[in-house]
XYZ file of N, CA and C in Angstrom:
849
model
N -49.625 264.187 23.848
C -48.546 263.382 24.283
C -48.938 263.242 26.022
N -48.869 262.245 26.217
C -49.261 261.825 27.684
C -48.683 262.286 28.746
N -49.119 262.879 29.979
C -48.221 262.993 31.137
C -46.853 262.353 31.053
N -46.036 263.225 31.471
C -44.864 262.061 31.695
C -44.644 261.493 32.736
N -43.881 260.445 33.228
C -43.503 259.955 34.351
C -42.284 260.582 34.957
N -42.798 261.184 36.668
C -42.155 261.814 37.381
C -40.678 261.032 37.553
N -40.725 259.838 37.406
C -39.859 258.945 37.695
C -38.512 258.884 36.785
N -39.436 258.956 35.681
C -38.224 259.304 33.933
C -37.429 260.379 34.724
N -38.132 261.259 35.286
C -36.781 263.005 35.083
C -36.211 262.668 36.167
N -36.200 261.819 37.354
C -35.677 262.090 38.373
C -34.236 260.984 38.163
N -34.717 260.082 37.079
C -33.442 258.743 36.847
C -32.736 259.563 35.052
N -32.858 260.502 34.760
C -32.452 261.308 33.784
C -31.513 262.485 34.348
N -32.410 263.369 35.176
C -31.504 264.546 35.467
C -30.877 264.215 36.880
N -31.234 263.426 37.462
C -30.462 263.178 38.573
C -29.275 261.734 38.604
N -29.405 260.684 37.628
C -28.329 260.036 37.565
C -27.738 260.129 35.972
N -28.421 260.414 35.356
C -27.969 260.320 33.618
C -27.068 261.868 33.497
N -27.758 262.994 33.542
C -27.116 264.028 33.617
C -25.963 264.711 34.741
N -25.770 264.005 35.885
C -24.781 263.609 36.738
C -23.858 263.406 36.593
N -24.177 262.243 35.818
C -23.147 261.003 35.341
C -22.085 261.666 34.368
N -23.127 262.836 33.717
C -22.187 263.410 32.710
C -21.667 264.712 32.957
N -21.939 265.240 33.958
C -21.863 266.695 34.420
C -20.158 266.709 33.985
N -19.184 266.137 34.315
C -17.906 266.776 34.291
C -17.784 266.704 32.617
N -18.217 265.716 32.132
C -18.187 265.616 30.108
C -18.710 266.947 29.871
N -19.899 267.294 30.298
C -20.328 268.819 29.831
C -19.582 269.734 30.774
N -18.769 269.883 31.401
C -18.145 270.937 32.151
C -16.778 271.014 31.238
N -16.383 269.821 30.984
C -15.442 269.891 29.883
C -15.386 270.548 28.430
N -16.461 269.898 27.733
C -16.583 269.909 26.457
C -17.786 271.503 26.054
N -18.300 272.096 27.505
C -19.116 272.493 26.972
C -20.243 272.452 26.137
N -20.629 271.649 26.205
C -21.849 270.695 25.048
C -22.731 269.968 26.041
N -23.783 269.953 25.644
C -25.012 268.754 26.223
C -24.201 267.739 24.975
N -24.611 266.665 25.627
C -24.027 264.987 24.715
C -25.589 265.121 24.134
N -25.391 264.748 22.780
C -26.486 264.525 21.630
C -27.509 263.369 22.248
N -26.797 262.522 23.745
C -27.576 261.518 24.178
C -28.490 261.828 25.128
N -28.182 262.974 25.433
C -28.521 263.237 26.367
C -30.134 264.303 26.115
N -29.454 265.040 24.592
C -30.102 266.072 24.546
C -31.765 264.712 23.891
N -31.270 263.623 23.303
C -32.219 263.015 22.815
C -33.020 262.257 23.471
N -32.616 261.963 25.035
C -33.499 261.418 26.172
C -34.462 262.601 26.645
N -34.090 263.801 26.669
C -34.522 265.052 27.273
C -36.118 264.668 26.346
N -35.843 264.650 25.096
C -36.821 264.759 24.007
C -37.698 263.941 24.617
N -36.771 262.524 24.644
C -37.893 261.324 24.796
C -38.851 261.510 25.901
N -38.537 262.097 27.010
C -39.461 261.730 28.218
C -40.121 262.939 27.912
N -40.041 263.414 27.008
C -40.891 265.066 26.571
C -40.959 265.937 27.547
N -39.513 266.412 28.063
C -39.274 267.266 28.709
C -39.358 268.675 28.420
N -39.483 269.106 26.691
C -39.529 269.911 26.016
C -41.197 270.677 25.629
N -41.836 269.845 25.727
C -43.209 270.266 25.679
C -44.235 269.856 26.677
N -43.776 269.999 27.760
C -44.860 269.623 29.273
C -45.798 270.491 28.829
N -45.333 271.823 29.179
C -46.445 272.918 28.982
C -47.087 273.170 27.531
N -46.329 272.845 26.605
C -47.324 272.856 25.341
C -48.389 272.487 25.013
N -49.571 272.966 24.495
C -50.581 272.358 24.302
C -50.748 271.338 23.547
N -51.808 270.315 23.955
C -51.770 268.803 23.067
C -52.123 269.114 21.562
N -53.059 270.128 21.553
C -52.848 270.277 20.094
C -51.433 270.609 19.339
N -50.929 270.808 19.645
C -49.256 271.331 19.207
C -48.308 270.405 19.484
N -48.671 269.232 20.023
C -47.872 268.087 20.131
C -47.257 267.881 21.466
N -47.719 269.022 22.657
C -47.123 268.870 23.976
C -48.049 268.289 24.918
N -47.742 267.916 26.067
C -48.458 267.257 27.420
C -49.368 268.055 27.908
N -49.469 269.804 27.511
C -50.611 270.477 28.018
C -50.683 270.738 29.614
N -49.532 270.710 29.956
C -49.774 270.701 31.960
C -49.820 271.853 32.262
N -50.592 272.357 33.298
C -50.758 273.697 33.904
C -49.253 274.053 34.543
N -49.252 275.234 34.914
C -48.424 275.726 35.608
C -48.228 274.857 36.741
N -48.892 274.907 37.402
C -48.881 274.037 39.301
C -48.733 272.699 38.797
N -49.092 272.170 37.621
C -48.477 270.432 37.614
C -47.375 270.320 36.552
N -46.715 271.574 36.170
C -45.148 271.260 35.810
C -44.127 271.553 36.602
N -44.783 272.660 37.605
C -43.594 272.647 38.541
C -42.773 271.464 39.508
N -43.420 270.401 39.524
C -42.313 269.150 39.730
C -41.521 268.760 39.232
N -41.853 268.601 37.689
C -40.878 268.314 36.556
C -39.983 269.383 36.579
N -39.967 270.715 36.772
C -39.087 271.501 36.803
C -38.234 271.259 37.955
N -38.852 271.377 39.417
C -37.752 271.357 40.119
C -37.180 270.107 40.451
N -37.578 268.856 40.302
C -36.777 267.657 39.542
C -35.649 267.824 39.038
N -35.354 268.208 37.469
C -34.607 268.843 37.157
C -33.478 269.535 37.137
N -34.008 270.533 38.440
C -33.231 271.946 39.029
C -32.654 271.256 40.353
N -32.605 269.855 40.660
C -32.074 268.823 41.331
C -30.112 268.503 40.717
N -30.659 268.498 39.761
C -29.309 267.742 38.813
C -28.521 269.031 38.207
N -27.615 268.528 37.267
C -26.315 269.812 36.922
C -27.083 270.743 35.994
N -26.859 272.173 35.970
C -27.467 273.101 35.499
C -28.034 273.073 34.289
N -27.244 272.099 33.214
C -27.675 272.139 31.742
C -29.081 271.649 31.867
N -29.509 270.558 32.139
C -30.718 269.980 32.465
C -31.850 270.541 33.039
N -31.308 271.495 33.930
C -32.732 272.354 34.105
C -33.103 273.217 33.217
N -31.960 274.041 32.808
C -32.125 275.069 31.506
C -32.812 274.273 30.366
N -32.499 273.294 30.081
C -33.348 272.716 28.712
C -34.375 272.705 29.056
N -35.339 272.474 30.021
C -36.549 271.869 31.022
C -37.068 273.480 30.921
N -36.302 274.610 31.373
C -36.900 275.925 32.001
C -37.064 276.638 30.395
N -36.168 276.861 29.478
C -36.100 277.341 28.524
C -37.227 276.858 27.225
N -37.023 275.690 27.330
C -37.818 274.974 26.180
C -39.545 275.171 26.507
N -39.913 275.485 27.560
C -41.442 275.282 28.238
C -41.736 277.221 28.069
N -40.774 277.852 27.884
C -41.463 279.289 27.943
C -41.225 279.366 26.640
N -40.182 279.443 25.599
C -40.456 280.177 24.672
C -40.959 279.521 23.506
N -41.400 278.535 23.717
C -43.058 278.150 22.800
C -43.943 279.226 22.328
N -44.028 279.980 23.643
C -45.155 281.022 24.460
C -44.931 281.859 23.074
N -43.949 283.080 22.618
C -44.237 283.872 21.935
C -44.575 283.615 20.531
N -43.861 282.294 20.122
C -44.157 281.749 18.530
C -45.542 281.318 18.550
N -46.077 280.930 19.606
C -47.387 280.160 19.302
C -48.644 281.190 19.337
N -48.023 282.474 20.591
C -49.221 283.618 20.884
C -48.816 284.770 19.460
N -48.101 284.700 19.082
C -47.581 285.713 18.176
C -47.155 285.753 16.519
N -46.715 284.550 16.643
C -46.497 284.270 15.152
C -47.286 283.839 14.022
N -47.226 283.826 12.764
C -47.974 283.546 11.522
C -47.897 282.098 11.850
N -48.549 281.671 10.919
C -49.122 280.243 10.749
C -47.901 279.402 10.418
N -46.765 279.961 9.747
C -45.659 279.430 9.279
C -44.508 279.202 10.582
N -44.644 280.208 11.109
C -43.955 280.366 12.732
C -44.665 279.518 13.481
N -45.874 279.522 14.008
C -46.506 278.558 14.882
C -46.150 277.101 14.348
N -46.056 276.399 13.180
C -45.781 275.259 13.021
C -44.359 274.764 13.562
N -43.453 276.137 13.561
C -42.216 275.419 14.486
C -42.466 274.404 15.863
N -43.583 275.091 16.596
C -43.809 274.540 18.272
C -44.042 272.875 17.854
N -44.306 272.391 16.872
C -44.460 270.665 17.361
C -43.064 270.094 17.020
N -42.065 271.065 16.482
C -41.131 270.540 15.897
C -39.972 270.854 17.736
N -40.657 271.979 18.075
C -39.753 272.204 19.405
C -39.735 271.592 20.711
N -41.020 270.873 20.727
C -41.785 269.400 21.153
C -40.734 268.457 21.356
N -40.458 268.130 20.022
C -39.797 266.490 19.779
C -38.061 266.965 19.626
N -37.728 268.356 20.030
C -35.934 269.185 19.820
C -35.583 268.677 18.088
N -36.557 268.641 17.223
C -36.350 268.866 16.093
C -35.622 270.800 15.672
N -36.538 271.027 16.261
C -36.442 272.702 16.112
C -36.349 273.536 17.347
N -34.916 274.147 17.929
C -34.555 275.064 18.884
C -34.748 276.440 18.621
N -35.288 277.437 19.606
C -35.314 278.697 19.846
C -34.747 279.320 20.954
N -34.092 280.176 20.397
C -33.608 281.060 21.629
C -34.037 282.506 21.795
N -33.590 283.266 23.106
C -34.914 284.159 23.439
C -33.532 285.454 23.286
N -33.782 286.361 22.172
C -32.260 287.073 22.507
C -33.105 288.582 22.701
N -32.464 288.898 24.082
C -33.153 290.265 24.618
C -32.313 291.237 25.131
N -31.692 290.500 25.966
C -30.292 291.118 26.712
C -29.207 291.709 26.123
N -28.869 293.302 26.430
C -27.669 293.311 25.617
C -26.685 294.042 27.141
N -25.190 294.454 26.210
C -24.505 294.868 27.847
C -24.891 296.174 27.360
N -25.169 296.859 26.648
C -25.469 298.415 26.819
C -26.600 298.788 26.873
N -27.658 297.803 26.838
C -29.024 298.535 26.595
C -30.366 297.779 27.801
N -29.583 296.975 28.479
C -30.126 296.261 29.440
C -31.225 295.170 28.419
N -32.776 295.069 29.067
C -33.660 294.160 28.355
C -34.891 294.933 28.116
N -35.126 296.180 28.229
C -36.235 296.654 28.004
C -36.593 297.781 27.361
N -37.345 299.251 27.514
C -37.035 300.030 26.548
C -35.965 300.798 25.932
N -34.672 300.722 26.815
C -33.806 301.465 26.410
C -32.536 300.174 25.284
N -33.440 299.560 24.811
C -32.518 298.649 23.727
C -31.705 299.434 22.604
N -30.287 299.257 22.494
C -29.916 299.804 21.517
C -29.932 299.401 20.304
N -30.437 297.688 19.886
C -30.567 297.202 18.612
C -32.111 297.886 18.172
N -31.337 298.155 16.762
C -32.764 299.192 15.806
C -32.863 298.307 14.675
N -34.186 298.612 13.991
C -34.471 297.487 13.191
C -35.591 298.843 12.240
N -34.449 299.197 11.138
C -35.041 300.335 10.098
C -35.845 299.596 8.955
N -36.651 300.193 8.662
C -37.431 299.711 7.739
C -36.826 299.898 6.248
N -36.212 298.793 5.259
C -35.872 298.626 4.195
C -36.386 298.620 2.851
N -37.161 298.524 1.902
C -38.204 298.270 1.179
C -39.417 297.455 2.111
N -39.349 296.166 1.485
C -40.456 295.435 1.634
C -40.039 294.778 3.282
N -38.736 295.154 3.641
C -38.469 294.266 4.909
C -37.743 295.355 6.101
N -36.545 294.932 6.571
C -36.284 295.487 7.739
C -34.328 295.303 7.714
N -33.708 296.666 8.291
C -32.355 296.183 8.196
C -31.868 296.787 10.157
N -31.273 295.247 10.357
C -31.402 295.197 11.631
C -29.841 295.433 12.184
N -29.619 296.217 13.174
C -28.525 296.659 13.642
C -28.403 296.441 14.990
N -27.083 296.022 15.755
C -26.920 296.030 17.240
C -26.084 294.366 17.683
N -26.654 294.340 19.098
C -25.781 293.104 19.748
C -26.512 292.426 20.567
N -26.521 291.796 21.470
C -26.986 290.749 22.019
C -26.126 290.013 22.948
N -26.417 289.792 24.469
C -24.815 288.932 24.720
C -26.113 288.244 25.569
N -25.334 287.316 26.576
C -25.890 285.769 27.276
C -27.029 285.432 26.740
N -27.150 284.996 25.400
C -27.946 284.157 24.919
C -27.899 282.926 24.733
N -28.716 282.285 25.587
C -28.713 281.192 26.039
C -29.249 279.879 24.981
N -28.435 279.065 24.857
C -28.500 277.915 23.767
C -28.029 278.679 21.988
N -27.494 279.602 22.201
C -27.097 280.046 20.985
C -26.520 279.007 20.162
N -25.635 278.362 20.920
C -24.967 277.464 20.112
C -25.700 276.671 19.389
N -26.767 276.004 19.674
C -27.507 275.083 18.948
C -28.638 275.587 18.514
N -29.364 276.830 18.524
C -30.545 277.189 18.331
C -30.679 277.857 16.569
N -31.998 276.918 15.982
C -31.913 277.373 14.452
C -32.529 278.586 14.670
N -33.265 279.471 15.231
C -34.383 280.155 14.951
C -33.779 281.368 16.464
N -33.865 282.338 16.632
C -33.548 283.459 17.486
C -34.868 284.309 17.821
N -35.318 284.487 18.885
C -36.762 285.269 18.983
C -36.055 286.798 19.197
N -35.825 287.718 18.414
C -34.950 289.177 18.940
C -35.661 290.534 18.806
N -35.340 290.792 19.508
C -35.971 292.183 20.216
C -34.994 293.437 19.943
N -35.790 293.939 18.843
C -35.466 296.019 18.374
C -35.805 296.956 18.419
N -35.525 298.133 18.652
C -36.479 299.396 18.667
C -36.304 299.716 16.990
N -37.916 300.014 16.859
C -38.340 300.200 15.679
C -38.521 301.937 15.457
N -38.081 302.344 16.712
C -38.208 303.766 16.760
C -37.422 304.475 17.857
N -37.343 305.516 18.108
C -36.530 306.662 18.924
C -37.066 306.869 20.469
N -38.301 306.774 20.584
C -39.279 307.026 21.580
C -39.197 306.323 22.903
N -38.203 305.392 22.904
C -38.419 304.711 24.313
C -39.803 304.391 25.198
N -40.719 304.060 24.056
C -42.094 304.048 24.382
C -42.242 302.377 24.733
N -43.354 302.188 25.214
C -43.480 301.005 25.626
C -44.016 300.293 23.955
N -44.280 301.066 23.111
C -44.361 300.533 22.011
C -43.559 300.629 20.749
N -42.222 301.184 21.335
C -41.120 301.471 20.334
C -40.215 300.218 19.944
N -40.845 299.005 20.649
C -40.299 297.321 19.904
C -41.064 296.667 19.115
N -39.746 295.892 18.813
C -40.727 294.864 17.738
C -39.678 293.809 17.367
N -40.722 292.526 17.655
C -39.695 291.100 17.395
C -39.990 290.860 16.017
N -39.136 289.899 16.162
C -38.245 289.040 14.692
C -38.112 287.615 14.886
N -38.415 286.990 14.195
C -37.831 285.025 14.792
C -37.228 284.983 13.119
N -35.523 285.107 14.120
C -34.615 285.519 12.922
C -34.008 284.078 13.044
N -33.888 283.759 11.360
C -32.877 282.452 11.169
C -31.337 282.471 11.512
N -30.908 280.660 11.885
C -29.619 281.090 12.380
C -28.479 281.391 10.958
N -29.197 280.939 10.305
C -27.943 281.428 8.469
C -28.181 282.370 7.848
N -29.124 283.133 8.711
C -29.109 284.911 8.412
C -28.051 285.436 8.071
N -27.827 286.048 6.607
C -26.545 286.347 5.976
C -26.221 287.819 7.227
N -24.962 288.058 7.927
C -24.819 289.217 8.280
C -25.048 288.810 9.918
N -25.232 287.629 10.036
C -25.755 287.209 11.282
C -24.497 286.597 12.453
N -23.915 286.978 13.164
C -22.724 286.713 13.696
C -22.730 285.983 15.189
N -22.720 284.765 15.278
C -23.183 284.407 16.827
C -21.553 283.934 17.235
N -21.377 284.497 18.368
C -20.252 284.322 18.772
C -20.446 283.638 20.134
N -19.947 282.243 20.210
C -20.426 281.117 21.367
C -19.007 281.046 22.351
N -18.347 282.232 22.260
C -17.542 282.220 22.998
C -17.861 282.510 24.543
N -18.974 283.203 24.797
C -18.855 283.634 26.316
C -19.287 282.665 27.203
N -18.250 282.305 28.127
C -18.422 281.067 29.291
C -18.864 281.786 30.513
N -19.537 281.200 31.295
C -20.360 281.606 32.840
C -19.433 280.488 33.681
N -19.729 280.904 35.204
C -18.886 280.158 35.773
C -19.671 279.023 35.958
N -21.066 278.919 35.932
C -21.939 277.826 36.106
C -22.812 277.031 34.904
N -23.730 276.802 34.778
C -24.700 276.215 33.939
C -23.805 275.483 32.303
N -22.671 274.964 32.645
C -21.856 274.503 31.502
C -22.651 273.691 30.507
N -22.303 273.859 29.294
C -23.311 273.512 28.423
C -24.619 274.225 27.651
N -24.705 275.487 28.139
C -25.944 275.917 27.785
C -25.639 277.239 26.360
N -24.532 276.695 25.851
C -24.100 277.768 24.714
C -24.294 279.508 24.886
N -24.107 279.507 25.899
C -23.793 281.447 26.104
C -23.299 282.052 24.923
N -23.819 283.069 24.271
C -22.985 283.676 23.241
C -23.577 285.178 22.977
N -22.676 285.731 22.347
C -22.591 287.090 22.019
C -23.218 287.370 20.289
N -24.148 287.542 20.487
C -25.087 288.102 18.658
C -24.373 289.683 18.204
N -24.169 289.714 16.925
C -23.698 290.844 16.314
C -24.426 290.986 15.426
N -24.912 292.340 14.731
C -25.762 291.930 13.356
C -25.548 293.462 13.228
N -25.101 293.920 11.692
C -24.727 295.274 11.698
C -25.470 295.484 10.182
N -26.898 295.695 10.147
C -27.457 295.991 9.087
C -28.138 294.679 7.846
N -28.180 293.790 9.419
C -28.850 292.385 8.607
C -29.993 292.420 8.520
N -30.309 291.941 7.060
C -31.493 292.441 6.159
C -32.285 290.971 6.623
N -33.154 291.444 7.332
C -35.026 290.586 7.426
C -36.084 290.765 7.070
N -36.696 290.101 6.540
C -37.834 290.052 5.500
C -38.780 289.938 6.786
N -39.771 290.882 6.100
C -41.143 291.416 7.011
C -41.424 290.393 7.310
N -41.825 289.250 6.909
C -42.785 288.211 7.462
C -41.979 287.477 8.507
N -40.208 287.313 8.689
C -39.724 286.930 9.929
C -40.534 287.837 11.383
N -41.186 289.071 11.196
C -41.485 289.777 12.124
C -42.531 288.546 12.818
N -42.352 288.712 14.423
C -42.892 287.982 15.262
C -44.233 288.893 15.700
N -45.178 288.789 15.450
C -46.292 290.098 16.418
C -46.353 291.110 15.298
N -46.740 292.019 16.113
C -47.359 293.313 15.296
C -45.931 294.384 15.159
N -45.873 295.647 14.472
C -44.830 296.423 15.061
C -45.264 297.097 16.268
N -44.272 297.150 16.909
C -44.805 297.830 18.420
C -45.035 296.983 19.630
N -45.242 295.724 18.833
C -45.812 294.787 20.143
C -44.382 293.627 20.429
N -43.289 294.530 20.490
C -42.117 294.019 20.937
C -42.206 293.400 22.703
N -42.470 294.542 23.166
C -42.427 294.474 24.667
C -43.220 292.993 25.130
N -44.669 293.708 24.506
C -45.526 292.204 24.791
C -44.853 290.753 24.499
N -44.382 290.465 23.032
C -44.054 289.576 22.511
C -42.838 288.825 24.066
N -41.879 289.427 24.085
C -40.874 289.352 24.904
C -41.301 288.835 26.722
N -42.526 289.841 27.090
C -42.970 289.564 27.843
C -43.902 288.408 28.231
N -44.104 287.915 27.220
C -45.098 286.509 26.772
C -43.973 285.401 27.360
N -42.795 285.822 27.491
C -41.824 284.402 27.954
C -41.446 284.916 28.992
N -40.937 286.235 29.640
C -40.847 286.631 30.812
C -41.685 286.656 31.542
N -42.629 286.259 31.787
C -43.468 286.147 32.884
C -43.599 285.253 33.059
N -43.562 284.289 32.353
C -43.499 282.755 32.459
C -42.074 282.440 33.156
N -41.008 283.457 32.852
C -39.979 282.869 32.943
C -39.308 283.074 34.329
N -39.913 283.952 35.157
C -39.919 284.888 36.817
C -40.329 283.634 37.746
N -41.563 282.581 37.184
C -42.107 281.757 38.127
C -41.105 280.423 37.855
N -40.817 280.287 36.551
C -39.667 279.026 36.279
C -38.866 278.910 36.882
N -38.425 280.394 36.882
C -36.321 280.311 37.839
C -36.608 280.195 39.091
N -38.113 281.124 39.582
C -38.276 280.393 41.179
C -37.955 278.987 41.402
N -38.919 278.495 40.692
C -39.181 277.095 41.023
C -37.863 276.168 40.647
N -37.137 276.715 39.739
C -35.679 275.998 39.819
C -34.909 276.667 41.188
N -35.309 277.307 41.605
C -34.230 277.751 43.363
C -34.666 276.437 44.162
N -35.991 276.500 43.931
C -36.595 275.373 44.938
C -35.996 274.091 44.761
N -35.935 273.783 43.271
C -34.948 272.360 43.317
C -33.763 272.449 43.903
N -33.348 273.345 43.401
C -31.667 273.387 43.797
C -32.149 273.319 45.149
N -32.438 274.183 46.124
C -32.694 274.221 47.767
C -32.744 272.930 48.082
N -33.757 271.934 47.429
C -34.229 270.839 47.885
C -32.521 269.385 47.774
N -32.047 270.126 46.482
C -30.804 269.393 46.513
C -29.742 269.610 47.514
N -29.432 270.649 48.120
C -28.640 271.062 49.156
C -29.352 270.880 50.148
N -30.540 270.970 50.692
C -30.691 269.611 51.871
C -30.351 268.427 52.032
N -30.662 267.741 50.335
C -30.140 266.116 50.483
C -29.310 266.184 50.606
N -28.267 266.942 50.048
C -26.557 266.797 50.279
C -26.428 266.827 51.900
N -27.003 268.040 52.466
C -26.392 268.552 53.790
C -27.163 267.063 54.654
N -27.986 266.793 54.650
C -28.468 265.249 55.169
C -27.457 264.506 55.054
N -27.088 263.838 54.002
C -26.206 262.693 53.277
C -24.817 262.996 54.056
N -24.367 264.090 54.049
C -22.795 264.488 54.577
C -23.096 264.114 56.148
N -23.939 264.537 56.601
C -24.132 264.835 58.256
C -24.405 263.168 58.838
N -24.892 262.490 57.648
C -24.819 260.840 58.437
C -23.421 260.369 57.988
N -22.314 260.873 57.417
C -21.323 260.435 56.816
C -20.093 260.685 57.985
N -20.526 262.386 58.351
C -19.444 262.902 58.934
C -19.077 262.473 60.422
N -18.440 262.149 61.100
C -18.111 262.013 62.685
C -17.175 262.638 63.269
N -18.060 263.121 64.304
C -17.015 263.735 65.198
C -17.486 263.252 66.779
N -16.398 262.774 67.528
C -16.449 262.407 68.873
C -17.048 261.444 68.726
N -16.920 260.556 68.152
C -17.466 258.871 68.240
C -18.928 258.763 67.252
N -19.430 259.744 66.767
C -20.653 259.440 66.261
C -21.090 260.197 64.987
N -21.821 260.163 64.411
C -21.896 261.465 63.052
C -22.712 262.388 63.740
N -22.388 263.172 62.959
C -23.401 265.142 63.168
C -24.661 265.141 63.270
N -25.416 264.026 62.492
C -26.921 263.731 62.284
C -27.506 263.634 63.557
N -26.775 262.935 64.558
C -27.223 262.595 65.807
C -27.220 263.520 66.649
N -26.381 264.533 66.348
C -26.740 265.780 67.079
C -27.721 266.831 67.383
N -28.178 267.038 68.463
C -29.523 267.941 68.197
C -29.215 269.365 67.559
N -28.407 270.015 67.625
C -27.687 270.836 67.136
C -27.464 270.994 65.662
N -27.043 269.629 65.086
C -27.324 269.375 63.526
C -28.736 269.387 63.065
N -29.344 268.061 64.072
C -30.631 268.270 63.209
C -31.959 269.405 63.329
N -31.309 270.551 64.022
C -32.520 271.538 64.077
C -32.502 272.122 62.956
N -31.248 272.466 62.245
C -31.018 273.302 61.110
C -31.769 272.863 60.102
N -31.175 271.592 59.513
C -32.001 270.591 58.077
C -33.683 270.833 58.684
N -34.318 271.056 59.858
C -35.869 270.502 60.540
C -36.342 271.952 59.856
N -35.903 272.749 60.497
C -36.408 274.204 60.433
C -35.958 274.284 58.784
N -35.034 273.954 58.165
C -35.198 274.510 56.803
C -35.850 273.787 56.060
N -36.805 272.262 56.151
C -37.587 271.867 55.702
C -39.103 272.062 55.926
N -38.955 272.954 57.377
C -40.386 273.424 57.454
C -40.419 274.238 56.444
N -39.566 275.253 56.520
C -39.841 276.348 56.081
C -39.817 276.050 54.321
N -39.142 274.899 53.787
C -39.734 274.638 52.451
C -40.843 274.195 52.155
N -41.836 273.827 53.114
C -42.989 272.780 52.867
C -43.850 273.646 52.426
């Protein structure tokens, strides 16, 4: 996929997503037309290697696109942030069959969600979800919450403990299809912001998962999770830069519109100083 046009991102996330913001908040869903547009500008595969259908951008090359998306409504930046991270555990640890999902993720024909966080056990070695051997497969019991895009995900990278040692190698990851029997996906979990991103509770009690759904080796679950989380820390930081840029833009626009004592406050030295210092800090 060729390197995308940054101007197309500005049009999509700062114009089209902005125009649909009220609709997204009202329906708690991203309109299909915007999901197709996002795929069309290559946003799902910016960092995916070219041989897997993506643009193959390095992290530094990728960040301007993410920052631009982050200047618009939260749903847009979450699409870009998650999709450019979640392919990594699938590509790095997946079987040949699992890796075949990555090109479909680039086109938006497959959606994968990251399922780690629990209400009771956090996100690390203290996970309460358990996976026990059952014949040639596994029985998985537990819960997750705040799972982004669970409303539309086809697969979930789900991490559970496979022993009780709470050690670095006590976790194992699975790529669980949405239609797995006993997999309860409760999309009633709403957030104050980032509307349309489908956060959900996941529940499963003795859910049977074949061993070929395992992602990586037994005991490699923490490493699988970190392949997404290490990217996520940088990616989310870049999102905050995009949000700050938008805030600065809104402040500058307001300062030209707000009139006191017969002139716009943008003309007042005190009002000019703070945005100038902020711009310098972000430079």
